[in-house]
């Protein structure tokens, strides 16, 4: 580990009867591994940058749509603003309606007029409140998209820096700690061990041969051998 980061290490080895060829092949394999590692890193960095760039363009396009909707919303509602004066008129009309409805019937011209005016002002006020809520929703969406654009812009900058480092081979990558060298002696077979094994097998074979010869030899060598033959003939 270096600086609390995990270091990946590997060993590349080649076994071949010619030591010069084994050395060249091992070095060539290491070169291929390093080249493939660099290519993969550069490719991943480029893909990350491309993905984040597309996301940034999409967010910018969404922001443009929201901005256009906000501008259109303001333009449509600019001609019908609900002012404090309108609210006061609505209160005054309702008060007049309460006063006259206590004297006149519902079909009286003044009552009919007041009812229509109150209904029109209430409809305008309700529409204005809905438009105000819609404008607030659009503005909140704009703030959210702007924050996402700022975050994605920072990520794109970091990704482009990483891609530049990978292209220039300045980023963290695999490094060769020790190149392959020509071996001075073969790694196998182990000649001393092989000779010791042959010698042990020869001893074992010699011992087995002596035992077999002794077991098959019927020559009388001891008195008990003679006694055994006599007893067998009796």
PDB file of C-alpha atoms in Angstrom, residues 112-233:
ATOM      1  CA  UNK A 112     -77.343  40.573 -10.464  1.00  0.00           C
ATOM      2  CA  UNK A 113     -74.686  43.141 -11.343  1.00  0.00           C
ATOM      3  CA  UNK A 114     -72.824  42.647  -8.055  1.00  0.00           C
ATOM      4  CA  UNK A 115     -72.954  38.862  -8.425  1.00  0.00           C
ATOM      5  CA  UNK A 116     -71.416  39.016 -11.891  1.00  0.00           C
ATOM      6  CA  UNK A 117     -68.673  41.448 -10.824  1.00  0.00           C
ATOM      7  CA  UNK A 118     -67.788  39.406  -7.750  1.00  0.00           C
ATOM      8  CA  UNK A 119     -67.669  36.181  -9.792  1.00  0.00           C
ATOM      9  CA  UNK A 120     -65.423  37.783 -12.427  1.00  0.00           C
ATOM     10  CA  UNK A 121     -63.007  39.164  -9.845  1.00  0.00           C
ATOM     11  CA  UNK A 122     -62.873  35.855  -7.939  1.00  0.00           C
ATOM     12  CA  UNK A 123     -62.137  33.968 -11.170  1.00  0.00           C
ATOM     13  CA  UNK A 124     -59.370  36.415 -12.051  1.00  0.00           C
ATOM     14  CA  UNK A 125     -57.878  36.149  -8.565  1.00  0.00           C
ATOM     15  CA  UNK A 126     -57.977  32.348  -8.617  1.00  0.00           C
ATOM     16  CA  UNK A 127     -56.362  32.221 -12.072  1.00  0.00           C
ATOM     17  CA  UNK A 128     -53.665  34.626 -10.939  1.00  0.00           C
ATOM     18  CA  UNK A 129     -52.951  32.479  -7.859  1.00  0.00           C
ATOM     19  CA  UNK A 130     -52.642  29.378 -10.042  1.00  0.00           C
ATOM     20  CA  UNK A 131     -50.356  31.208 -12.429  1.00  0.00           C
ATOM     21  CA  UNK A 132     -48.257  32.387  -9.495  1.00  0.00           C
ATOM     22  CA  UNK A 133     -47.926  28.804  -8.243  1.00  0.00           C
ATOM     23  CA  UNK A 134     -46.999  27.618 -11.738  1.00  0.00           C
ATOM     24  CA  UNK A 135     -44.347  30.317 -11.971  1.00  0.00           C
ATOM     25  CA  UNK A 136     -42.919  29.269  -8.595  1.00  0.00           C
ATOM     26  CA  UNK A 137     -42.710  25.630  -9.753  1.00  0.00           C
ATOM     27  CA  UNK A 138     -40.870  26.676 -12.902  1.00  0.00           C
ATOM     28  CA  UNK A 139     -38.469  28.827 -10.898  1.00  0.00           C
ATOM     29  CA  UNK A 140     -37.739  25.959  -8.500  1.00  0.00           C
ATOM     30  CA  UNK A 141     -37.044  23.694 -11.472  1.00  0.00           C
ATOM     31  CA  UNK A 142     -34.674  26.308 -12.860  1.00  0.00           C
ATOM     32  CA  UNK A 143     -32.752  26.475  -9.567  1.00  0.00           C
ATOM     33  CA  UNK A 144     -32.436  22.675  -9.441  1.00  0.00           C
ATOM     34  CA  UNK A 145     -31.184  22.467 -13.028  1.00  0.00           C
ATOM     35  CA  UNK A 146     -28.690  25.275 -12.421  1.00  0.00           C
ATOM     36  CA  UNK A 147     -27.264  23.388  -9.418  1.00  0.00           C
ATOM     37  CA  UNK A 148     -26.999  20.215 -11.494  1.00  0.00           C
ATOM     38  CA  UNK A 149     -25.241  22.147 -14.241  1.00  0.00           C
ATOM     39  CA  UNK A 150     -22.686  23.512 -11.766  1.00  0.00           C
ATOM     40  CA  UNK A 151     -22.023  20.037 -10.343  1.00  0.00           C
ATOM     41  CA  UNK A 152     -21.782  18.409 -13.781  1.00  0.00           C
ATOM     42  CA  UNK A 153     -19.486  21.189 -15.024  1.00  0.00           C
ATOM     43  CA  UNK A 154     -17.064  20.433 -12.200  1.00  0.00           C
ATOM     44  CA  UNK A 155     -17.219  16.715 -13.006  1.00  0.00           C
ATOM     45  CA  UNK A 156     -16.546  17.394 -16.697  1.00  0.00           C
ATOM     46  CA  UNK A 157     -13.519  19.523 -15.801  1.00  0.00           C
ATOM     47  CA  UNK A 158     -12.167  16.746 -13.561  1.00  0.00           C
ATOM     48  CA  UNK A 159     -12.832  14.120 -16.249  1.00  0.00           C
ATOM     49  CA  UNK A 160     -11.064  16.186 -18.909  1.00  0.00           C
ATOM     50  CA  UNK A 161      -8.085  16.626 -16.606  1.00  0.00           C
ATOM     51  CA  UNK A 162      -7.998  12.872 -15.995  1.00  0.00           C
ATOM     52  CA  UNK A 163      -8.219  12.184 -19.725  1.00  0.00           C
ATOM     53  CA  UNK A 164      -5.387  14.629 -20.377  1.00  0.00           C
ATOM     54  CA  UNK A 165      -3.240  12.928 -17.731  1.00  0.00           C
ATOM     55  CA  UNK A 166      -3.977   9.500 -19.162  1.00  0.00           C
ATOM     56  CA  UNK A 167      -3.179  10.675 -22.680  1.00  0.00           C
ATOM     57  CA  UNK A 168       0.104  12.168 -21.481  1.00  0.00           C
ATOM     58  CA  UNK A 169       0.726   9.064 -19.353  1.00  0.00           C
ATOM     59  CA  UNK A 170       1.072  11.160 -16.200  1.00  0.00           C
ATOM     60  CA  UNK A 171      -1.637   9.351 -14.250  1.00  0.00           C
ATOM     61  CA  UNK A 172      -1.140   6.412 -11.922  1.00  0.00           C
ATOM     62  CA  UNK A 173      -0.486   3.307 -13.993  1.00  0.00           C
ATOM     63  CA  UNK A 174       1.365   0.013 -14.010  1.00  0.00           C
ATOM     64  CA  UNK A 175       5.133   0.290 -13.681  1.00  0.00           C
ATOM     65  CA  UNK A 176       7.896  -2.245 -14.229  1.00  0.00           C
ATOM     66  CA  UNK A 177       9.886  -2.764 -11.033  1.00  0.00           C
ATOM     67  CA  UNK A 178      12.319  -5.253 -12.536  1.00  0.00           C
ATOM     68  CA  UNK A 179      12.851  -6.306 -16.127  1.00  0.00           C
ATOM     69  CA  UNK A 180      13.406  -9.913 -17.069  1.00  0.00           C
ATOM     70  CA  UNK A 181      17.075 -10.949 -17.121  1.00  0.00           C
ATOM     71  CA  UNK A 182      18.677 -13.922 -18.761  1.00  0.00           C
ATOM     72  CA  UNK A 183      18.830 -16.821 -16.263  1.00  0.00           C
ATOM     73  CA  UNK A 184      22.263 -18.195 -15.462  1.00  0.00           C
ATOM     74  CA  UNK A 185      21.051 -21.692 -14.607  1.00  0.00           C
ATOM     75  CA  UNK A 186      17.918 -23.671 -15.430  1.00  0.00           C
ATOM     76  CA  UNK A 187      15.079 -23.690 -12.935  1.00  0.00           C
ATOM     77  CA  UNK A 188      14.317 -27.312 -13.764  1.00  0.00           C
ATOM     78  CA  UNK A 189      15.086 -30.096 -13.757  1.00  0.00           C
ATOM     79  CA  UNK A 190      16.850 -29.924 -10.386  1.00  0.00           C
ATOM     80  CA  UNK A 191      19.898 -32.034 -11.240  1.00  0.00           C
ATOM     81  CA  UNK A 192      21.180 -32.715  -7.685  1.00  0.00           C
ATOM     82  CA  UNK A 193      17.701 -33.709  -6.584  1.00  0.00           C
ATOM     83  CA  UNK A 194      17.276 -35.830  -9.691  1.00  0.00           C
ATOM     84  CA  UNK A 195      20.621 -37.610  -9.115  1.00  0.00           C
ATOM     85  CA  UNK A 196      19.739 -38.241  -5.466  1.00  0.00           C
ATOM     86  CA  UNK A 197      16.426 -39.718  -6.525  1.00  0.00           C
ATOM     87  CA  UNK A 198      18.120 -41.960  -9.110  1.00  0.00           C
ATOM     88  CA  UNK A 199      20.655 -43.125  -6.510  1.00  0.00           C
ATOM     89  CA  UNK A 200      17.888 -43.909  -4.015  1.00  0.00           C
ATOM     90  CA  UNK A 201      15.941 -45.841  -6.646  1.00  0.00           C
ATOM     91  CA  UNK A 202      19.119 -47.791  -7.539  1.00  0.00           C
ATOM     92  CA  UNK A 203      19.672 -48.716  -3.915  1.00  0.00           C
ATOM     93  CA  UNK A 204      16.073 -49.782  -3.530  1.00  0.00           C
ATOM     94  CA  UNK A 205      16.243 -51.844  -6.740  1.00  0.00           C
ATOM     95  CA  UNK A 206      19.517 -53.498  -5.595  1.00  0.00           C
ATOM     96  CA  UNK A 207      18.071 -54.368  -2.221  1.00  0.00           C
ATOM     97  CA  UNK A 208      14.943 -55.811  -3.812  1.00  0.00           C
ATOM     98  CA  UNK A 209      17.081 -57.892  -6.226  1.00  0.00           C
ATOM     99  CA  UNK A 210      19.202 -59.309  -3.390  1.00  0.00           C
ATOM    100  CA  UNK A 211      16.100 -60.203  -1.402  1.00  0.00           C
ATOM    101  CA  UNK A 212      14.562 -61.904  -4.429  1.00  0.00           C
ATOM    102  CA  UNK A 213      17.737 -63.893  -5.148  1.00  0.00           C
ATOM    103  CA  UNK A 214      17.956 -65.002  -1.535  1.00  0.00           C
ATOM    104  CA  UNK A 215      14.315 -65.974  -1.532  1.00  0.00           C
ATOM    105  CA  UNK A 216      14.678 -68.141  -4.674  1.00  0.00           C
ATOM    106  CA  UNK A 217      18.043 -69.745  -3.716  1.00  0.00           C
ATOM    107  CA  UNK A 218      17.472 -73.386  -2.537  1.00  0.00           C
ATOM    108  CA  UNK A 219      21.075 -74.103  -1.508  1.00  0.00           C
ATOM    109  CA  UNK A 220      21.501 -75.734   1.987  1.00  0.00           C
ATOM    110  CA  UNK A 221      23.398 -73.252   4.160  1.00  0.00           C
ATOM    111  CA  UNK A 222      22.309 -74.033   7.703  1.00  0.00           C
ATOM    112  CA  UNK A 223      21.522 -77.208   9.711  1.00  0.00           C
ATOM    113  CA  UNK A 224      17.917 -76.182   9.874  1.00  0.00           C
ATOM    114  CA  UNK A 225      17.753 -76.247   6.062  1.00  0.00           C
ATOM    115  CA  UNK A 226      18.956 -79.904   6.084  1.00  0.00           C
ATOM    116  CA  UNK A 227      16.567 -80.822   8.884  1.00  0.00           C
ATOM    117  CA  UNK A 228      13.702 -79.277   6.968  1.00  0.00           C
ATOM    118  CA  UNK A 229      14.459 -81.357   3.867  1.00  0.00           C
ATOM    119  CA  UNK A 230      14.740 -84.604   5.839  1.00  0.00           C
ATOM    120  CA  UNK A 231      11.450 -83.977   7.567  1.00  0.00           C
ATOM    121  CA  UNK A 232       9.863 -83.227   4.217  1.00  0.00           C
ATOM    122  CA  UNK A 233      11.027 -86.622   2.804  1.00  0.00           C
TER     123      UNK A 233
END
